[in-house]
PDB file of C-alpha atoms and ligand atoms in Angstrom:
ATOM      1  CA  UNK G   1      78.777  26.915  25.557  1.00 51.00           C
ATOM      2  CA  UNK G   2      81.991  28.655  24.617  1.00 53.00           C
ATOM      3  CA  UNK G   3      81.015  28.811  20.964  1.00 69.00           C
ATOM      4  CA  UNK G   4      79.509  32.111  19.879  1.00 77.00           C
ATOM      5  CA  UNK G   5      75.870  32.097  18.832  1.00 81.00           C
ATOM      6  CA  UNK G   6      75.293  31.289  15.191  1.00 93.00           C
ATOM      7  CA  UNK G   7      73.441  33.555  12.807  1.00 96.00           C
ATOM      8  CA  UNK G   8      70.358  32.176  11.070  1.00 96.00           C
ATOM      9  CA  UNK G   9      72.416  32.103   7.839  1.00 96.00           C
ATOM     10  CA  UNK G  10      75.004  29.890   9.523  1.00 97.00           C
ATOM     11  CA  UNK G  11      72.301  27.583  10.886  1.00 97.00           C
ATOM     12  CA  UNK G  12      70.832  27.308   7.401  1.00 97.00           C
ATOM     13  CA  UNK G  13      74.170  26.045   6.090  1.00 96.00           C
ATOM     14  CA  UNK G  14      74.677  23.330   8.699  1.00 96.00           C
ATOM     15  CA  UNK G  15      71.146  22.015   9.267  1.00 97.00           C
ATOM     16  CA  UNK G  16      68.933  20.014   6.920  1.00 98.00           C
ATOM     17  CA  UNK G  17      65.923  21.882   5.573  1.00 98.00           C
ATOM     18  CA  UNK G  18      63.566  20.108   7.974  1.00 98.00           C
ATOM     19  CA  UNK G  19      65.777  20.681  10.995  1.00 98.00           C
ATOM     20  CA  UNK G  20      66.198  24.363  10.133  1.00 98.00           C
ATOM     21  CA  UNK G  21      62.440  24.768   9.809  1.00 98.00           C
ATOM     22  CA  UNK G  22      61.753  23.095  13.156  1.00 98.00           C
ATOM     23  CA  UNK G  23      64.696  24.266  15.280  1.00 98.00           C
ATOM     24  CA  UNK G  24      65.017  27.811  13.949  1.00 98.00           C
ATOM     25  CA  UNK G  25      61.531  28.587  12.607  1.00 98.00           C
ATOM     26  CA  UNK G  26      59.520  26.683  15.245  1.00 97.00           C
ATOM     27  CA  UNK G  27      57.987  24.236  12.797  1.00 98.00           C
ATOM     28  CA  UNK G  28      56.372  20.943  13.830  1.00 98.00           C
ATOM     29  CA  UNK G  29      56.861  17.612  12.078  1.00 98.00           C
ATOM     30  CA  UNK G  30      53.694  15.661  11.290  1.00 98.00           C
ATOM     31  CA  UNK G  31      52.664  13.146  13.963  1.00 98.00           C
ATOM     32  CA  UNK G  32      53.928   9.578  13.466  1.00 98.00           C
ATOM     33  CA  UNK G  33      56.422  10.630  10.780  1.00 97.00           C
ATOM     34  CA  UNK G  34      59.560  11.306  12.837  1.00 98.00           C
ATOM     35  CA  UNK G  35      62.459   9.016  13.586  1.00 98.00           C
ATOM     36  CA  UNK G  36      61.927   8.616  17.336  1.00 98.00           C
ATOM     37  CA  UNK G  37      58.205   8.614  18.232  1.00 97.00           C
ATOM     38  CA  UNK G  38      58.306   4.803  18.421  1.00 97.00           C
ATOM     39  CA  UNK G  39      61.960   4.390  19.402  1.00 97.00           C
ATOM     40  CA  UNK G  40      62.789   2.939  22.834  1.00 97.00           C
ATOM     41  CA  UNK G  41      66.485   2.045  22.931  1.00 97.00           C
ATOM     42  CA  UNK G  42      68.750   2.911  25.865  1.00 98.00           C
ATOM     43  CA  UNK G  43      70.752   6.081  25.463  1.00 98.00           C
ATOM     44  CA  UNK G  44      70.543   9.849  25.266  1.00 98.00           C
ATOM     45  CA  UNK G  45      68.763  12.238  22.974  1.00 98.00           C
ATOM     46  CA  UNK G  46      70.924  15.223  22.062  1.00 98.00           C
ATOM     47  CA  UNK G  47      70.008  18.547  20.501  1.00 98.00           C
ATOM     48  CA  UNK G  48      70.197  18.185  16.705  1.00 98.00           C
ATOM     49  CA  UNK G  49      71.476  21.762  16.523  1.00 97.00           C
ATOM     50  CA  UNK G  50      74.292  21.915  19.061  1.00 97.00           C
ATOM     51  CA  UNK G  51      74.745  18.376  20.437  1.00 97.00           C
ATOM     52  CA  UNK G  52      73.846  19.141  24.056  1.00 98.00           C
ATOM     53  CA  UNK G  53      72.314  16.088  25.819  1.00 98.00           C
ATOM     54  CA  UNK G  54      68.637  16.935  26.495  1.00 98.00           C
ATOM     55  CA  UNK G  55      66.718  13.767  27.431  1.00 98.00           C
ATOM     56  CA  UNK G  56      67.586  10.291  28.731  1.00 98.00           C
ATOM     57  CA  UNK G  57      65.830   7.176  27.460  1.00 98.00           C
ATOM     58  CA  UNK G  58      64.628   6.294  30.989  1.00 98.00           C
ATOM     59  CA  UNK G  59      62.439   9.416  30.884  1.00 98.00           C
ATOM     60  CA  UNK G  60      60.859   8.454  27.566  1.00 98.00           C
ATOM     61  CA  UNK G  61      57.392   6.928  27.538  1.00 98.00           C
ATOM     62  CA  UNK G  62      54.882   5.739  24.982  1.00 96.00           C
ATOM     63  CA  UNK G  63      52.264   8.498  24.827  1.00 95.00           C
ATOM     64  CA  UNK G  64      50.811   7.338  21.479  1.00 93.00           C
ATOM     65  CA  UNK G  65      50.711  10.994  20.384  1.00 96.00           C
ATOM     66  CA  UNK G  66      53.070  10.523  17.434  1.00 97.00           C
ATOM     67  CA  UNK G  67      56.013  12.480  18.831  1.00 98.00           C
ATOM     68  CA  UNK G  68      58.775  11.450  21.233  1.00 98.00           C
ATOM     69  CA  UNK G  69      57.484  12.069  24.775  1.00 98.00           C
ATOM     70  CA  UNK G  70      59.537  12.478  27.924  1.00 98.00           C
ATOM     71  CA  UNK G  71      58.653  13.043  31.584  1.00 98.00           C
ATOM     72  CA  UNK G  72      61.679  15.156  32.437  1.00 98.00           C
ATOM     73  CA  UNK G  73      64.611  16.769  30.624  1.00 98.00           C
ATOM     74  CA  UNK G  74      68.226  16.622  31.794  1.00 98.00           C
ATOM     75  CA  UNK G  75      68.612  19.360  34.412  1.00 98.00           C
ATOM     76  CA  UNK G  76      69.010  22.888  32.992  1.00 98.00           C
ATOM     77  CA  UNK G  77      69.271  21.605  29.410  1.00 98.00           C
ATOM     78  CA  UNK G  78      65.964  23.148  28.285  1.00 98.00           C
ATOM     79  CA  UNK G  79      64.150  26.430  28.781  1.00 98.00           C
ATOM     80  CA  UNK G  80      60.427  27.029  28.706  1.00 98.00           C
ATOM     81  CA  UNK G  81      58.531  29.955  27.243  1.00 98.00           C
ATOM     82  CA  UNK G  82      54.876  30.907  26.940  1.00 98.00           C
ATOM     83  CA  UNK G  83      53.664  30.402  23.356  1.00 97.00           C
ATOM     84  CA  UNK G  84      50.361  31.903  22.195  1.00 96.00           C
ATOM     85  CA  UNK G  85      50.724  31.060  18.478  1.00 95.00           C
ATOM     86  CA  UNK G  86      48.073  29.133  16.483  1.00 92.00           C
ATOM     87  CA  UNK G  87      45.255  30.263  18.823  1.00 95.00           C
ATOM     88  CA  UNK G  88      46.483  28.141  21.736  1.00 95.00           C
ATOM     89  CA  UNK G  89      48.238  28.840  24.999  1.00 96.00           C
ATOM     90  CA  UNK G  90      51.107  26.411  25.238  1.00 97.00           C
ATOM     91  CA  UNK G  91      54.526  26.206  26.807  1.00 98.00           C
ATOM     92  CA  UNK G  92      57.325  26.047  24.286  1.00 98.00           C
ATOM     93  CA  UNK G  93      60.472  24.031  25.043  1.00 98.00           C
ATOM     94  CA  UNK G  94      63.822  25.333  23.771  1.00 98.00           C
ATOM     95  CA  UNK G  95      67.436  24.147  23.986  1.00 98.00           C
ATOM     96  CA  UNK G  96      69.146  26.298  26.629  1.00 98.00           C
ATOM     97  CA  UNK G  97      72.493  26.196  24.842  1.00 97.00           C
ATOM     98  CA  UNK G  98      71.501  27.151  21.291  1.00 97.00           C
ATOM     99  CA  UNK G  99      67.915  28.432  21.585  1.00 97.00           C
ATOM    100  CA  UNK G 100      66.637  25.798  19.158  1.00 98.00           C
ATOM    101  CA  UNK G 101      62.901  25.022  19.238  1.00 98.00           C
ATOM    102  CA  UNK G 102      62.280  21.485  20.492  1.00 98.00           C
ATOM    103  CA  UNK G 103      58.527  21.216  21.053  1.00 98.00           C
ATOM    104  CA  UNK G 104      56.032  21.889  23.849  1.00 98.00           C
ATOM    105  CA  UNK G 105      55.375  20.636  27.375  1.00 98.00           C
ATOM    106  CA  UNK G 106      51.910  19.556  28.532  1.00 98.00           C
ATOM    107  CA  UNK G 107      50.617  18.457  31.926  1.00 97.00           C
ATOM    108  CA  UNK G 108      49.058  15.157  30.859  1.00 97.00           C
ATOM    109  CA  UNK G 109      52.136  12.997  31.443  1.00 97.00           C
ATOM    110  CA  UNK G 110      52.484   9.996  33.775  1.00 97.00           C
ATOM    111  CA  UNK G 111      51.642  11.102  37.344  1.00 97.00           C
ATOM    112  CA  UNK G 112      54.262   8.848  38.949  1.00 97.00           C
ATOM    113  CA  UNK G 113      56.979  10.671  36.987  1.00 97.00           C
ATOM    114  CA  UNK G 114      55.753  14.183  37.823  1.00 97.00           C
ATOM    115  CA  UNK G 115      52.807  14.540  35.452  1.00 98.00           C
ATOM    116  CA  UNK G 116      54.534  16.323  32.570  1.00 98.00           C
ATOM    117  CA  UNK G 117      54.779  15.347  28.923  1.00 98.00           C
ATOM    118  CA  UNK G 118      57.605  16.943  26.977  1.00 98.00           C
ATOM    119  CA  UNK G 119      56.345  16.499  23.434  1.00 98.00           C
ATOM    120  CA  UNK G 120      59.422  16.890  21.242  1.00 98.00           C
ATOM    121  CA  UNK G 121      60.035  16.827  17.496  1.00 98.00           C
ATOM    122  CA  UNK G 122      62.188  13.889  16.390  1.00 98.00           C
ATOM    123  CA  UNK G 123      63.950  16.252  13.997  1.00 98.00           C
ATOM    124  CA  UNK G 124      65.158  18.369  16.943  1.00 98.00           C
ATOM    125  CA  UNK G 125      66.899  15.332  18.420  1.00 98.00           C
ATOM    126  CA  UNK G 126      69.822  13.051  17.634  1.00 98.00           C
ATOM    127  CA  UNK G 127      69.898   9.746  19.513  1.00 98.00           C
ATOM    128  CA  UNK G 128      73.146   8.450  20.957  1.00 98.00           C
ATOM    129  CA  UNK G 129      73.013   4.792  22.105  1.00 97.00           C
ATOM    130  CA  UNK G 130      74.433   3.808  25.500  1.00 89.00           C
ATOM    131  CA  UNK G 131      78.079   2.756  25.181  1.00 79.00           C
TER     132      UNK G 131
HETATM  133 FE1  LIG R 201      70.905  23.088  21.121  1.00 95.91          FE
END
């Protein structure tokens, strides 16, 4: 990205309260409350912070966990980091371009698609339908 990184104050001005809490403060929306957990249209899911395409609808699957779940991200669009908060060892998923918190990745996804489950907050995403 050619744009310079935004300060947390700048993010606060452009994001909704919920998106700021999740993307910038690593919050988690409650299960089954987000916009996309049960959404299966064709298109792309972009970062709600910076607009970078992160996941394609063909990678989305119904995990019944209450959050949008994907087998694989678009190449190089996300970064992963070890997260030991809340007494668990998890792998955090972040937007490579803006550093926004997206969710976590677990290894209980569909085997035929690689076995991963990217469990992502709806609020971290903005869906763009296929043209
Ligand atoms: Fe981003």
